Short mmCIF file of C-alpha atoms in Angstrom, two decimals:
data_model
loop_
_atom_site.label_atom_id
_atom_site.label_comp_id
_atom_site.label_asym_id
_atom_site.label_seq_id
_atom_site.Cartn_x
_atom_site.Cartn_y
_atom_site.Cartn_z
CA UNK A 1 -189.96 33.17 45.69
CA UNK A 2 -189.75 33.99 42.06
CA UNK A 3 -187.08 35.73 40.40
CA UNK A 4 -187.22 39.77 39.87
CA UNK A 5 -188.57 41.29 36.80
CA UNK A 6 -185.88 42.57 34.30
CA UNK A 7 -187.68 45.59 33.51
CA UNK A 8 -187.00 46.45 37.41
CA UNK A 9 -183.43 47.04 37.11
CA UNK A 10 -182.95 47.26 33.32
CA UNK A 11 -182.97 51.30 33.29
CA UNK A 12 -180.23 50.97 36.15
CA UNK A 13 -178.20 48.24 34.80
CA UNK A 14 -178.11 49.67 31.26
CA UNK A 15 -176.02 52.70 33.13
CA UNK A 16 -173.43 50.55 33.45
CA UNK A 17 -173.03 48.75 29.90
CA UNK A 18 -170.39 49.54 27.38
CA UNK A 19 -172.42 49.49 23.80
CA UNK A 20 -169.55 48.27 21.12
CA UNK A 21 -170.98 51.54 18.82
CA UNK A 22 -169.95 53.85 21.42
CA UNK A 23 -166.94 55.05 22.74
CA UNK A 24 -166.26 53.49 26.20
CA UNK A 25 -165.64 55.55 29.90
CA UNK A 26 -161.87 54.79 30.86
CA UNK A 27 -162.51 52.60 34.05
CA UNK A 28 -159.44 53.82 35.92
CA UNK A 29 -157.27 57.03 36.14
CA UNK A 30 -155.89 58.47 32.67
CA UNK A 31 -153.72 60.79 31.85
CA UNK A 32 -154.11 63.62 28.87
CA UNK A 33 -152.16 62.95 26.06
CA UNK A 34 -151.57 66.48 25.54
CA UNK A 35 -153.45 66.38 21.48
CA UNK A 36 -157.05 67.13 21.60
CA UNK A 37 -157.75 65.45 18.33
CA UNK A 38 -156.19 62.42 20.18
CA UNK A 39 -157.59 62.27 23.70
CA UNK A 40 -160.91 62.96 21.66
CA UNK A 41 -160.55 59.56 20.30
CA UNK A 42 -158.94 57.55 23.36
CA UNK A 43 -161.53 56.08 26.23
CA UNK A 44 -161.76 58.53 29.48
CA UNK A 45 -159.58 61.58 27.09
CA UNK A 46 -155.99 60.23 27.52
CA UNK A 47 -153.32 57.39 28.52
CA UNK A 48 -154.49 54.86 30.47
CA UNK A 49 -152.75 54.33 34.05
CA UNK A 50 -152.30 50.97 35.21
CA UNK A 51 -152.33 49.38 31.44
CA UNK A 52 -150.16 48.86 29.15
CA UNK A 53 -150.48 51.01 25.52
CA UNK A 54 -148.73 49.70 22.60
CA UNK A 55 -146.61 51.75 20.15
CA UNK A 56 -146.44 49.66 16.91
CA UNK A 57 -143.51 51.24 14.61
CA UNK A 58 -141.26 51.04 11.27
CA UNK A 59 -138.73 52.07 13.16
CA UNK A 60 -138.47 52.32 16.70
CA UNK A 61 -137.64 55.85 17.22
CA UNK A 62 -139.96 57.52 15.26
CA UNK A 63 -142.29 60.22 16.54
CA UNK A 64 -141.85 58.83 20.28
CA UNK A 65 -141.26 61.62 21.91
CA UNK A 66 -143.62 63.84 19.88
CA UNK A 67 -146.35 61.25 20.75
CA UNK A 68 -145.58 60.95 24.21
CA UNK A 69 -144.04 63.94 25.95
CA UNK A 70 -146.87 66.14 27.46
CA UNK A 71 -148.05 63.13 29.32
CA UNK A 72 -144.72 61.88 30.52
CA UNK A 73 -143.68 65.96 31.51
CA UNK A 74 -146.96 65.60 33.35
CA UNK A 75 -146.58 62.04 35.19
CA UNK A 76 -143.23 63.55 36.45
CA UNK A 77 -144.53 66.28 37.84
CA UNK A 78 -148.27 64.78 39.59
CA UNK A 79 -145.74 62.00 41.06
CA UNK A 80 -142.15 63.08 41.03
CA UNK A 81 -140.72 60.17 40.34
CA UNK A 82 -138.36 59.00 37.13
CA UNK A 83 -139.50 57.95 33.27
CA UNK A 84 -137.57 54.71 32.84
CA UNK A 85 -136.16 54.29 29.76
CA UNK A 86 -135.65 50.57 29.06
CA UNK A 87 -133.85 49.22 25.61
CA UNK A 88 -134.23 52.90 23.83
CA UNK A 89 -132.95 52.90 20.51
CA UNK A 90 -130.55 56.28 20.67
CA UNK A 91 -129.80 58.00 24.08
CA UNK A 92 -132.13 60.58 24.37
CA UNK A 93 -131.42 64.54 24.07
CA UNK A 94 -131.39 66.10 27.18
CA UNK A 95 -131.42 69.70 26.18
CA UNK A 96 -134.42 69.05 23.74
CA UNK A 97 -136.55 67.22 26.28
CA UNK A 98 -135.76 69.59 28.77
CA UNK A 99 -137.75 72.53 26.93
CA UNK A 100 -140.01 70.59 26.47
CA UNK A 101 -141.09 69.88 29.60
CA UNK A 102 -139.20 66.54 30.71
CA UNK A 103 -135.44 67.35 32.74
CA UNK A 104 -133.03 65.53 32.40
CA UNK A 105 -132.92 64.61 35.86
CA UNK A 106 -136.53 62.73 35.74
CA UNK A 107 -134.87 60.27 32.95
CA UNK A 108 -133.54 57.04 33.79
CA UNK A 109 -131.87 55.01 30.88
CA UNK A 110 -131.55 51.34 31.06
CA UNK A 111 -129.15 50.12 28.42
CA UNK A 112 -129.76 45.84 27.36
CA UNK A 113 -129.71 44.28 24.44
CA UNK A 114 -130.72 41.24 25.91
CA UNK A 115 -134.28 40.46 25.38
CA UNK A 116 -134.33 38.82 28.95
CA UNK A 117 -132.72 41.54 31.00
CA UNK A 118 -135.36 43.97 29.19
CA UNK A 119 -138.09 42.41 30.26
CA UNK A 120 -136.65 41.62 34.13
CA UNK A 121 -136.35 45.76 33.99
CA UNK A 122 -139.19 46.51 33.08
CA UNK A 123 -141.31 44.42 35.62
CA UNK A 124 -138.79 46.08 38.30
CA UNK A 125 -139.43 49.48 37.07
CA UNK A 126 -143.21 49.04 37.04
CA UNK A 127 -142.83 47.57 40.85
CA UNK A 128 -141.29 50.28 42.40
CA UNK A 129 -143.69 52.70 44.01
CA UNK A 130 -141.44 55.86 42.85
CA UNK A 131 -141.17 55.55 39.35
CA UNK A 132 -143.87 57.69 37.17
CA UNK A 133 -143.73 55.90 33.75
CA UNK A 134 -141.83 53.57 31.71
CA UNK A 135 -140.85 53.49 28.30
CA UNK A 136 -139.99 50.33 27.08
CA UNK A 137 -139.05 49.00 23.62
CA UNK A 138 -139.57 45.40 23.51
CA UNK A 139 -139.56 43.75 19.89
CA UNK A 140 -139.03 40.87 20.55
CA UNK A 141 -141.63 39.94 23.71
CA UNK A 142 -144.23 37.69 24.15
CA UNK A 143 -147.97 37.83 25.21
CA UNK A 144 -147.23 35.91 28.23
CA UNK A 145 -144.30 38.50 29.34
CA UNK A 146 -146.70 41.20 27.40
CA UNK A 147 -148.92 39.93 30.24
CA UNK A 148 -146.96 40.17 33.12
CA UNK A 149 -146.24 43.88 32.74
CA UNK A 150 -149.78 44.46 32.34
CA UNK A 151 -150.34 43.26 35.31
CA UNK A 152 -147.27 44.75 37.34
CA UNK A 153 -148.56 48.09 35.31
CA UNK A 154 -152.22 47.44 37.14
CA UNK A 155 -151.11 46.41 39.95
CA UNK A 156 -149.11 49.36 40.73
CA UNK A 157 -150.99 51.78 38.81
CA UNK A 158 -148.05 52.78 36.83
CA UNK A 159 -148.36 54.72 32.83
CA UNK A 160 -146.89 51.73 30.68
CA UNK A 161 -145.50 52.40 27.21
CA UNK A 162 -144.54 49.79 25.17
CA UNK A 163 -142.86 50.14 21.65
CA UNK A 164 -142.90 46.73 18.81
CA UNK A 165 -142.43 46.69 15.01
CA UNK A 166 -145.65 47.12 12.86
CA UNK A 167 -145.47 42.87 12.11
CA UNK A 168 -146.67 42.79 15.74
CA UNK A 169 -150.08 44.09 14.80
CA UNK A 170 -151.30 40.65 13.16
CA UNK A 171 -150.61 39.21 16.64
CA UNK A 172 -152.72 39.20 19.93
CA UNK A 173 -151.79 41.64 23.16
CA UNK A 174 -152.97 42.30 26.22
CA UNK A 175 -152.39 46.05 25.99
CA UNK A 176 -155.51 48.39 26.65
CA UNK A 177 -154.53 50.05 23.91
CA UNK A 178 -152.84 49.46 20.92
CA UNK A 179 -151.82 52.41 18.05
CA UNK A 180 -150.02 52.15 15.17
CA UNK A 181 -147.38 55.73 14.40
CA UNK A 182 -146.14 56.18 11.06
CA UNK A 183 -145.21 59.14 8.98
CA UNK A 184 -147.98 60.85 6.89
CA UNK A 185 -146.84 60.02 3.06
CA UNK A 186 -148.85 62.68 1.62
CA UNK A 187 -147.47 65.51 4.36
CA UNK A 188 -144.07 65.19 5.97
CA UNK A 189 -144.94 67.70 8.62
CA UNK A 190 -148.05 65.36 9.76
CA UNK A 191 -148.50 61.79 12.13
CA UNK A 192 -150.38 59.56 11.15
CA UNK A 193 -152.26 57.49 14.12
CA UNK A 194 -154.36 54.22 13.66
CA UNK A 195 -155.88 53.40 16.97
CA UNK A 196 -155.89 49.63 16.46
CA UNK A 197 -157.33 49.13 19.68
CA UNK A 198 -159.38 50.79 21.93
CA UNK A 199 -162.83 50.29 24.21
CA UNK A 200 -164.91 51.52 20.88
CA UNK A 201 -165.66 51.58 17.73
CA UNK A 202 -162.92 50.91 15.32
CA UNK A 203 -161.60 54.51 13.56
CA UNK A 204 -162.72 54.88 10.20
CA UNK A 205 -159.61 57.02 9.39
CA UNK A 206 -156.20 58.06 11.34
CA UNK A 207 -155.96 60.53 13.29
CA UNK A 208 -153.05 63.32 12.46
CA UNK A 209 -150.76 65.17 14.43
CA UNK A 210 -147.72 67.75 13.49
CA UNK A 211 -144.91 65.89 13.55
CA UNK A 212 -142.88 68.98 15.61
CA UNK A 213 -144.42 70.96 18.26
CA UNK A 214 -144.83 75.16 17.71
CA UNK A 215 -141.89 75.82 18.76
CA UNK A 216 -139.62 73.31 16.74
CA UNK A 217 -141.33 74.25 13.80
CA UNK A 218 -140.94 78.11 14.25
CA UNK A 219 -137.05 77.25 15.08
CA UNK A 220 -136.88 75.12 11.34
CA UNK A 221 -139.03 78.03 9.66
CA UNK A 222 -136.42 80.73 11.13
CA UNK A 223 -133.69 78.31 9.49
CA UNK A 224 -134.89 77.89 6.28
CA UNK A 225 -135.79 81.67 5.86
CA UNK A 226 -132.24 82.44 7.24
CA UNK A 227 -130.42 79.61 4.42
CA UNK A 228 -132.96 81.32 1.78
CA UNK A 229 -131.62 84.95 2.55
CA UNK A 230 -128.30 83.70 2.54
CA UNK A 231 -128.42 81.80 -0.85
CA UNK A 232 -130.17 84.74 -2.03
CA UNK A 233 -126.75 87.18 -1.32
CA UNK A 234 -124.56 84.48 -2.64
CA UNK A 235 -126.61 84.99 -5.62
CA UNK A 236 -128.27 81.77 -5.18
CA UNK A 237 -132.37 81.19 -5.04
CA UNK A 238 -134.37 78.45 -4.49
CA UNK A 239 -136.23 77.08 -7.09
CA UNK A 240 -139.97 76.78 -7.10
CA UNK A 241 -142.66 73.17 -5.99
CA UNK A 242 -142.39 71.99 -9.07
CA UNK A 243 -138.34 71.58 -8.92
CA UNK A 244 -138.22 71.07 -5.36
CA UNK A 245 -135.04 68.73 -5.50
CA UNK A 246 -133.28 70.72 -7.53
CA UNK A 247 -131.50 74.26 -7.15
CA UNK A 248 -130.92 77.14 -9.13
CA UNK A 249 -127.45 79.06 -9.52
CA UNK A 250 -126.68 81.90 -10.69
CA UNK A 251 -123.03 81.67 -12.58
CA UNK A 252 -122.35 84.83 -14.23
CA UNK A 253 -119.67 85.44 -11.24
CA UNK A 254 -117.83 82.80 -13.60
CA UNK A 255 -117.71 84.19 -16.29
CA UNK A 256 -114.70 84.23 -18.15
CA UNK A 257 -112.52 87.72 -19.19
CA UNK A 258 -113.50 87.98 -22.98
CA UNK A 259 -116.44 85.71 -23.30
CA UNK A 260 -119.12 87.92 -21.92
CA UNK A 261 -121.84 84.87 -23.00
CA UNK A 262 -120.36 82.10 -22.69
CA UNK A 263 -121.88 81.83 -18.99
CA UNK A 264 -123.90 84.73 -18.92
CA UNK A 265 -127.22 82.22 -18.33
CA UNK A 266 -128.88 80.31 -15.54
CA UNK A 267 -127.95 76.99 -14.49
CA UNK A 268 -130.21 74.49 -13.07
CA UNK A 269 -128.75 71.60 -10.96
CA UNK A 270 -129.79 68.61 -9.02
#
């Protein structure tokens, strides 16, 4: 019996192959990251579950929960479980995370310095049926343990976060996904996110995010408009772009009985 012509099944078959050019279908459940420009650029539109994503960072604190709260505020709520918290830099504010979707009540902080006992809590955490996601920072893992939560992630179909040091990026992982956050040098106010890995093509440039939600940024707005009116009737402005670091003051208030212009001027100082 001969074999069966290609041509019978290639039209059916070809349904089913990833081509490296094109973006690739997520293969299991995801979750929406909560940025359209981002889940625009991510497999399936969002986090996978039951892999591990990769957080590579200067520091480990930065833009975390920017990045990550609409889809942790959302695995809390489809599965009601906790967000573990394993080795995070600074305890977390409650209040803040709170308006923002995530109680304090879902959160679940596991404190270690040990890079042993981080590791052991994060493959319990990812074992245990009612947990929704963890958060784990882990500089100094390996891709063998890097492995093993990958699996305990999959096996459990648990969201998996996992947050190294940029130096990590010239090594191999097993993560699904791997993105590297920084702050945008040319705009303070602006992410910058380099999708290092992903079922695709690579990104020809990074994709950018505010670096506060709305309302944060209406909150700091308010502020500075409310220090500006108050400089203002302390006789006190701000200067213009091009001295941004600097201030202006007014100092006639100073002047001395007698010597009407001696200080009668304005001051400029750093």
């Amino acid at each position: 019996m001969g074999l069966p012509f290609l041509d019978s099944f290639s039209a059916a078959a070809g349904r089913g192959v990833w081509h490296a050019d094109e973006l690739g279908l997520a293969d299991a459940q995801v979750v929406a990251t909560g940025h359209a420009a981002l889940d625009a650029e991510l497999p399936g539109g969002g986090w996978p579950v039951g892999a591990m994503t990769e957080l590579l960072q200067s520091t480990p604190e930065a833009h975390v929960w920017r990045l990550l709260l609409p889809a942790l505020a959302q695995a809390v709520q489809a599965r009601g479980g906790p967000v573990v918290l394993i080795g995070a830099p600074y305890e977390p504010c409650g209040p803040s995370l709170a308006a923002q979707g995530l109680p304090v009540e879902a959160l679940m902080w596991v404190r270690s310095d040990a890079p042993a006992s981080r590791l052991w809590a994060c493959e319990q955490a990812l074992r245990c049926a009612d947990v929704a996601a963890v958060l784990a920072w882990l500089p100094q893992a390996r891709v063998g343990e890097l492995r093993r939560l990958q699996l305990a992630a999959a096996q459990h179909e648990v969201l998996l976060f996992v947050c190294r040091p940029e130096s990590a990026a010239q090594g191999a992982s097993p993560a699904r996904l791997r993105l590297q956050v920084e702050s945008c040098e040319a705009d303070s106010s602006q992410i910058e996110l380099r999708i290092l890995k992903r079922r695709g093509p690579p990104l020809a440039a990074p994709v950018m995010l505010p670096a506060r939600n709305e309302r944060m940024a209406a909150l700091l707005a308010a502020a500075r408009l409310r220090r500006k009116l108050r400089l203002q009737q302390q006789g006190t402005v701000p200067v213009g772009e091009a001295l941004s670091s600097a201030t202006v003051v007014r100092i006639d208030a100073w002047k001395e009985k007698g010597n009407g212009n001696a200080l009668d001027r304005i001051a400029v100082v750093a």
